[in-house]
């Protein structure tokens, strides 16, 4: 990993991208992420190459042109304002994005070439996961069961201030079925963070992300993350993601791996997996859901 597992905003910029993380730069094979910032009336044309991608508005709206298809993205004011619509881009395509705002482009090395498609905000499955101080919202916009891709998997997680998410800690570093029947998949994973009340580069409030390994594959990360920061998870247990009191925490997860089936299969740290059973006696945080689908996406 060039620069280590924690990559602050600005350290991976390469025009036209405000953030560019390719598989090569990450030191792995499949998962990537770019962030595009456009001024009013801005326009960027690029080639997807060997990667399938999404255009996901973080703040703003755009029109995406690909393979003769024009997809108008209503977008949102911020990741804390609404669930957004998005566009799917196949490999080996030339794409033009016109609009204003900040846009994430999750990516994965792909072998199949699918058709470009529009994903409506109203169709995004919104899940409330956990309970008590482990309550969080998961927008499964590009989860395996929600949206078809070749290898790419992506979801958004919103954690209310003071709560923990990505908890209990879990890992997906091996394609295997464990002795107790648990299924695990080998996946590379990217966390892209934003913190409420801040924009990338403003030095605003912080959250925290933990990643730790096993005796076989050690890794030890406790990152103080601000809006726009990345944390890379090549292997090891990851979690918790910690939102400070008074500030909500957002992260975009991008995952991809070598398996023939798209999956998010993971196994908990056996020391902490019991925590899932404690949720049955606790209420889901009443602040959730923090966001819902924006209006104006074709309904």
Tab-separated table of C-alpha atoms in Angstrom:
chain	number	residue	atom	x	y	z
A	1	UNK	CA	0.000	0.000	0.000
A	2	UNK	CA	1.510	3.285	-1.131
A	3	UNK	CA	1.357	5.627	1.865
A	4	UNK	CA	-0.043	3.050	4.302
A	5	UNK	CA	-3.603	2.005	5.201
A	6	UNK	CA	-4.712	5.555	6.175
A	7	UNK	CA	-4.699	8.054	3.297
A	8	UNK	CA	-5.788	11.598	4.276
A	9	UNK	CA	-7.701	13.757	1.817
A	10	UNK	CA	-5.394	15.408	-0.704
A	11	UNK	CA	-2.645	12.787	-0.587
A	12	UNK	CA	-3.991	10.810	-3.550
A	13	UNK	CA	-5.112	13.676	-5.821
A	14	UNK	CA	-4.237	13.530	-9.519
A	15	UNK	CA	-6.120	15.788	-11.957
A	16	UNK	CA	-8.923	15.559	-12.831
A	17	UNK	CA	-9.477	13.489	-9.689
A	18	UNK	CA	-9.532	15.048	-6.218
A	19	UNK	CA	-8.926	11.496	-4.978
A	20	UNK	CA	-7.598	8.625	-7.072
A	21	UNK	CA	-7.034	5.164	-5.669
A	22	UNK	CA	-6.338	2.523	-8.297
A	23	UNK	CA	-5.727	-1.142	-7.445
A	24	UNK	CA	-2.047	-0.604	-8.253
A	25	UNK	CA	-1.791	2.330	-5.870
A	26	UNK	CA	-3.542	0.344	-3.149
A	27	UNK	CA	-1.157	-2.573	-3.670
A	28	UNK	CA	-3.869	-5.087	-4.505
A	29	UNK	CA	-5.799	-6.350	-7.539
A	30	UNK	CA	-9.467	-5.403	-7.776
A	31	UNK	CA	-10.984	-2.485	-5.782
A	32	UNK	CA	-10.590	1.215	-6.569
A	33	UNK	CA	-12.144	4.593	-5.866
A	34	UNK	CA	-12.035	8.076	-7.348
A	35	UNK	CA	-13.649	11.329	-6.233
A	36	UNK	CA	-14.463	14.028	-8.765
A	37	UNK	CA	-15.109	17.653	-7.783
A	38	UNK	CA	-16.829	19.803	-10.430
A	39	UNK	CA	-17.439	23.570	-10.319
A	40	UNK	CA	-20.680	24.995	-11.699
A	41	UNK	CA	-20.898	23.958	-15.344
A	42	UNK	CA	-17.959	21.580	-14.927
A	43	UNK	CA	-17.349	18.661	-17.269
A	44	UNK	CA	-14.912	15.721	-17.320
A	45	UNK	CA	-14.516	12.962	-19.926
A	46	UNK	CA	-12.633	9.777	-19.098
A	47	UNK	CA	-12.285	6.109	-20.061
A	48	UNK	CA	-13.226	3.312	-17.665
A	49	UNK	CA	-10.584	0.934	-19.054
A	50	UNK	CA	-10.629	-2.454	-17.324
A	51	UNK	CA	-12.836	-1.204	-14.473
A	52	UNK	CA	-16.592	-1.082	-14.018
A	53	UNK	CA	-17.590	2.040	-12.056
A	54	UNK	CA	-20.438	3.916	-10.463
A	55	UNK	CA	-21.082	7.657	-10.358
A	56	UNK	CA	-22.442	8.334	-6.862
A	57	UNK	CA	-23.269	11.948	-5.934
A	58	UNK	CA	-21.870	12.877	-2.519
A	59	UNK	CA	-22.981	16.510	-2.788
A	60	UNK	CA	-24.502	17.881	-5.969
A	61	UNK	CA	-26.150	16.731	-9.194
A	62	UNK	CA	-24.900	15.707	-12.633
A	63	UNK	CA	-25.719	14.244	-16.008
A	64	UNK	CA	-23.719	11.172	-17.030
A	65	UNK	CA	-23.282	10.204	-20.695
A	66	UNK	CA	-22.118	6.665	-21.560
A	67	UNK	CA	-22.612	4.453	-24.647
A	68	UNK	CA	-25.201	6.843	-26.061
A	69	UNK	CA	-27.229	6.822	-22.830
A	70	UNK	CA	-27.817	10.030	-20.858
A	71	UNK	CA	-28.491	9.560	-17.137
A	72	UNK	CA	-29.627	12.554	-15.093
A	73	UNK	CA	-28.644	12.228	-11.431
A	74	UNK	CA	-30.777	14.278	-9.044
A	75	UNK	CA	-28.153	13.751	-6.364
A	76	UNK	CA	-28.343	15.353	-2.915
A	77	UNK	CA	-27.104	18.280	-0.865
A	78	UNK	CA	-24.817	16.031	1.206
A	79	UNK	CA	-24.454	12.420	2.274
A	80	UNK	CA	-26.335	13.360	5.458
A	81	UNK	CA	-29.295	14.855	3.546
A	82	UNK	CA	-30.724	11.985	1.475
A	83	UNK	CA	-30.277	8.606	-0.177
A	84	UNK	CA	-29.158	9.319	-3.746
A	85	UNK	CA	-29.579	7.934	-7.223
A	86	UNK	CA	-26.483	6.788	-9.143
A	87	UNK	CA	-25.197	5.577	-12.509
A	88	UNK	CA	-23.448	2.329	-13.481
A	89	UNK	CA	-20.605	2.468	-16.024
A	90	UNK	CA	-19.233	-0.652	-17.751
A	91	UNK	CA	-15.605	-1.388	-18.503
A	92	UNK	CA	-14.193	-0.257	-21.872
A	93	UNK	CA	-16.437	2.807	-22.035
A	94	UNK	CA	-15.929	6.524	-22.616
A	95	UNK	CA	-17.866	8.626	-20.119
A	96	UNK	CA	-18.675	12.314	-19.725
A	97	UNK	CA	-19.901	13.742	-16.406
A	98	UNK	CA	-21.392	17.262	-16.414
A	99	UNK	CA	-22.640	19.003	-13.301
A	100	UNK	CA	-21.649	20.639	-10.050
A	101	UNK	CA	-20.591	19.010	-6.808
A	102	UNK	CA	-18.573	16.124	-5.413
A	103	UNK	CA	-18.974	12.636	-6.857
A	104	UNK	CA	-17.570	9.267	-5.773
A	105	UNK	CA	-16.675	6.685	-8.419
A	106	UNK	CA	-16.320	3.260	-6.770
A	107	UNK	CA	-14.628	0.824	-9.157
A	108	UNK	CA	-13.571	-2.790	-9.601
A	109	UNK	CA	-11.559	-4.682	-12.198
A	110	UNK	CA	-14.160	-6.471	-14.319
A	111	UNK	CA	-14.133	-9.315	-16.829
A	112	UNK	CA	-17.735	-9.004	-18.098
A	113	UNK	CA	-18.961	-5.891	-19.904
A	114	UNK	CA	-22.489	-5.029	-18.758
A	115	UNK	CA	-24.735	-2.206	-20.006
A	116	UNK	CA	-24.748	1.283	-18.442
A	117	UNK	CA	-27.752	1.721	-16.138
A	118	UNK	CA	-29.473	4.223	-13.888
A	119	UNK	CA	-30.105	3.356	-10.225
A	120	UNK	CA	-33.054	5.230	-8.703
A	121	UNK	CA	-32.856	6.425	-5.098
A	122	UNK	CA	-36.326	5.021	-4.401
A	123	UNK	CA	-35.018	1.514	-5.222
A	124	UNK	CA	-32.100	1.597	-2.745
A	125	UNK	CA	-32.706	-0.865	0.127
A	126	UNK	CA	-32.216	0.975	3.433
A	127	UNK	CA	-31.363	-1.289	6.389
A	128	UNK	CA	-31.254	-0.378	10.068
A	129	UNK	CA	-28.606	-2.648	11.546
A	130	UNK	CA	-27.640	-3.313	15.156
A	131	UNK	CA	-29.248	-1.761	18.228
A	132	UNK	CA	-28.465	0.588	21.094
A	133	UNK	CA	-25.106	2.314	20.673
A	134	UNK	CA	-24.273	-0.054	17.805
A	135	UNK	CA	-27.240	1.167	15.703
A	136	UNK	CA	-26.484	2.358	12.173
A	137	UNK	CA	-28.091	2.819	8.772
A	138	UNK	CA	-26.876	0.882	5.727
A	139	UNK	CA	-27.836	2.038	2.229
A	140	UNK	CA	-27.372	-1.152	0.191
A	141	UNK	CA	-27.410	0.607	-3.184
A	142	UNK	CA	-24.875	-1.722	-4.819
A	143	UNK	CA	-25.040	-4.763	-2.551
A	144	UNK	CA	-25.007	-8.134	-4.368
A	145	UNK	CA	-28.749	-8.695	-3.924
A	146	UNK	CA	-29.686	-5.117	-4.862
A	147	UNK	CA	-27.804	-4.214	-8.061
A	148	UNK	CA	-26.051	-6.329	-10.697
A	149	UNK	CA	-22.344	-5.827	-11.395
A	150	UNK	CA	-19.480	-8.071	-12.450
A	151	UNK	CA	-17.315	-7.759	-9.304
A	152	UNK	CA	-18.093	-4.398	-7.695
A	153	UNK	CA	-19.886	-4.193	-4.338
A	154	UNK	CA	-20.566	-0.851	-2.613
A	155	UNK	CA	-22.726	0.303	0.311
A	156	UNK	CA	-23.078	3.455	2.422
A	157	UNK	CA	-23.170	3.427	6.226
A	158	UNK	CA	-24.386	6.301	8.423
A	159	UNK	CA	-23.557	6.138	12.114
A	160	UNK	CA	-25.310	8.549	14.514
A	161	UNK	CA	-23.068	10.654	16.741
A	162	UNK	CA	-21.698	8.669	19.679
A	163	UNK	CA	-22.408	5.254	18.107
A	164	UNK	CA	-20.140	2.489	16.830
A	165	UNK	CA	-20.625	0.679	13.520
A	166	UNK	CA	-18.729	-1.979	11.575
A	167	UNK	CA	-19.179	-3.827	14.848
A	168	UNK	CA	-18.539	-6.494	16.011
A	169	UNK	CA	-15.189	-6.513	14.197
A	170	UNK	CA	-15.199	-8.853	11.215
A	171	UNK	CA	-12.926	-9.947	8.388
A	172	UNK	CA	-13.131	-11.259	4.833
A	173	UNK	CA	-9.613	-12.252	3.797
A	174	UNK	CA	-9.992	-15.938	2.765
A	175	UNK	CA	-12.335	-17.859	0.474
A	176	UNK	CA	-13.283	-20.654	2.861
A	177	UNK	CA	-15.945	-22.392	4.893
A	178	UNK	CA	-14.904	-22.504	8.546
A	179	UNK	CA	-15.192	-25.615	10.714
A	180	UNK	CA	-18.324	-24.186	12.360
A	181	UNK	CA	-19.985	-23.618	8.975
A	182	UNK	CA	-19.370	-19.882	8.710
A	183	UNK	CA	-18.634	-18.711	5.151
A	184	UNK	CA	-15.897	-16.176	4.475
A	185	UNK	CA	-14.934	-14.493	1.192
A	186	UNK	CA	-11.631	-12.895	0.160
A	187	UNK	CA	-12.328	-9.192	-0.429
A	188	UNK	CA	-10.335	-5.989	-0.693
A	189	UNK	CA	-12.168	-3.138	1.047
A	190	UNK	CA	-11.993	0.658	0.981
A	191	UNK	CA	-13.543	2.977	3.576
A	192	UNK	CA	-14.167	6.562	2.406
A	193	UNK	CA	-15.273	8.864	5.258
A	194	UNK	CA	-17.236	12.070	5.719
A	195	UNK	CA	-18.141	13.662	9.060
A	196	UNK	CA	-21.234	15.832	9.502
A	197	UNK	CA	-20.578	19.557	9.558
A	198	UNK	CA	-17.393	19.236	7.508
A	199	UNK	CA	-16.211	19.020	3.911
A	200	UNK	CA	-13.033	17.354	2.635
A	201	UNK	CA	-9.953	19.409	3.359
A	202	UNK	CA	-11.402	21.724	6.003
A	203	UNK	CA	-9.690	20.033	8.965
A	204	UNK	CA	-13.044	19.572	10.696
A	205	UNK	CA	-14.309	17.010	13.231
A	206	UNK	CA	-12.939	13.491	13.358
A	207	UNK	CA	-14.065	9.891	13.624
A	208	UNK	CA	-11.976	6.775	14.254
A	209	UNK	CA	-11.429	3.497	12.417
A	210	UNK	CA	-9.829	0.351	13.805
A	211	UNK	CA	-8.205	-2.423	11.753
A	212	UNK	CA	-6.252	-5.273	13.333
A	213	UNK	CA	-4.925	-8.603	12.153
A	214	UNK	CA	-4.345	-12.166	13.193
A	215	UNK	CA	-1.121	-13.913	14.157
A	216	UNK	CA	-0.915	-15.159	10.574
A	217	UNK	CA	-1.429	-11.740	8.955
A	218	UNK	CA	-0.688	-8.869	11.367
A	219	UNK	CA	-1.945	-5.332	10.771
A	220	UNK	CA	-2.507	-2.647	13.409
A	221	UNK	CA	-4.369	0.579	12.547
A	222	UNK	CA	-6.234	3.107	14.677
A	223	UNK	CA	-6.866	6.002	12.307
A	224	UNK	CA	-8.226	9.433	13.148
A	225	UNK	CA	-10.323	10.130	10.056
A	226	UNK	CA	-11.698	13.399	8.698
A	227	UNK	CA	-13.982	14.100	5.761
A	228	UNK	CA	-12.386	12.797	2.571
A	229	UNK	CA	-9.998	10.341	4.242
A	230	UNK	CA	-9.531	6.729	3.161
A	231	UNK	CA	-8.714	3.619	5.162
A	232	UNK	CA	-7.680	0.522	3.198
A	233	UNK	CA	-8.415	-2.977	4.480
A	234	UNK	CA	-6.380	-5.567	2.557
A	235	UNK	CA	-7.023	-8.168	5.282
A	236	UNK	CA	-7.642	-8.432	9.005
A	237	UNK	CA	-10.520	-7.579	11.306
A	238	UNK	CA	-12.023	-4.129	10.812
A	239	UNK	CA	-14.181	-2.305	13.295
A	240	UNK	CA	-15.339	-0.458	15.105
A	241	UNK	CA	-15.964	2.697	13.105
A	242	UNK	CA	-16.518	5.331	15.789
A	243	UNK	CA	-18.650	8.468	15.464
A	244	UNK	CA	-17.819	11.161	18.052
A	245	UNK	CA	-20.686	12.567	20.129
A	246	UNK	CA	-22.280	15.495	18.309
A	247	UNK	CA	-21.214	14.436	14.811
A	248	UNK	CA	-22.636	11.772	12.517
A	249	UNK	CA	-20.165	9.588	10.606
A	250	UNK	CA	-20.604	8.486	6.984
A	251	UNK	CA	-18.538	5.961	5.127
A	252	UNK	CA	-18.683	4.484	1.666
A	253	UNK	CA	-17.496	0.874	1.515
A	254	UNK	CA	-16.080	-0.388	-1.796
A	255	UNK	CA	-15.367	-4.111	-2.007
A	256	UNK	CA	-14.148	-6.507	-4.702
A	257	UNK	CA	-12.370	-9.833	-4.799
A	258	UNK	CA	-11.423	-12.841	-6.895
A	259	UNK	CA	-14.433	-15.064	-6.161
A	260	UNK	CA	-16.815	-16.028	-8.993
A	261	UNK	CA	-19.837	-14.825	-6.983
A	262	UNK	CA	-20.394	-11.286	-5.657
A	263	UNK	CA	-20.701	-11.539	-1.899
A	264	UNK	CA	-20.027	-9.668	1.338
A	265	UNK	CA	-19.527	-12.856	3.354
A	266	UNK	CA	-17.495	-12.211	6.507
A	267	UNK	CA	-16.741	-13.753	9.879
A	268	UNK	CA	-16.780	-11.981	13.243
A	269	UNK	CA	-13.854	-11.869	15.614
A	270	UNK	CA	-14.836	-14.877	17.770
A	271	UNK	CA	-14.067	-12.891	20.920
A	272	UNK	CA	-16.762	-10.330	20.108
A	273	UNK	CA	-19.365	-12.037	17.944
A	274	UNK	CA	-21.615	-12.587	20.975
A	275	UNK	CA	-22.499	-8.885	20.842
A	276	UNK	CA	-24.965	-9.533	17.994
A	277	UNK	CA	-27.082	-11.592	20.385
A	278	UNK	CA	-27.361	-8.664	22.814
A	279	UNK	CA	-29.228	-6.521	20.275
A	280	UNK	CA	-32.472	-8.459	20.741
A	281	UNK	CA	-33.052	-6.735	24.088
A	282	UNK	CA	-32.159	-3.214	22.889
A	283	UNK	CA	-33.982	-0.588	20.844
A	284	UNK	CA	-32.688	0.689	17.527
A	285	UNK	CA	-31.426	4.258	17.945
A	286	UNK	CA	-34.542	6.467	17.430
A	287	UNK	CA	-32.483	8.947	15.374
A	288	UNK	CA	-32.476	6.394	12.554
A	289	UNK	CA	-32.966	6.502	9.667
A	290	UNK	CA	-30.837	9.598	9.262
A	291	UNK	CA	-31.700	9.860	5.535
A	292	UNK	CA	-34.355	8.745	3.075
A	293	UNK	CA	-34.607	8.783	-0.712
A	294	UNK	CA	-34.615	12.266	-2.202
A	295	UNK	CA	-37.626	13.331	-4.271
A	296	UNK	CA	-37.370	14.113	-7.943
A	297	UNK	CA	-35.671	10.901	-9.128
A	298	UNK	CA	-38.347	9.946	-11.625
A	299	UNK	CA	-41.128	8.942	-9.258
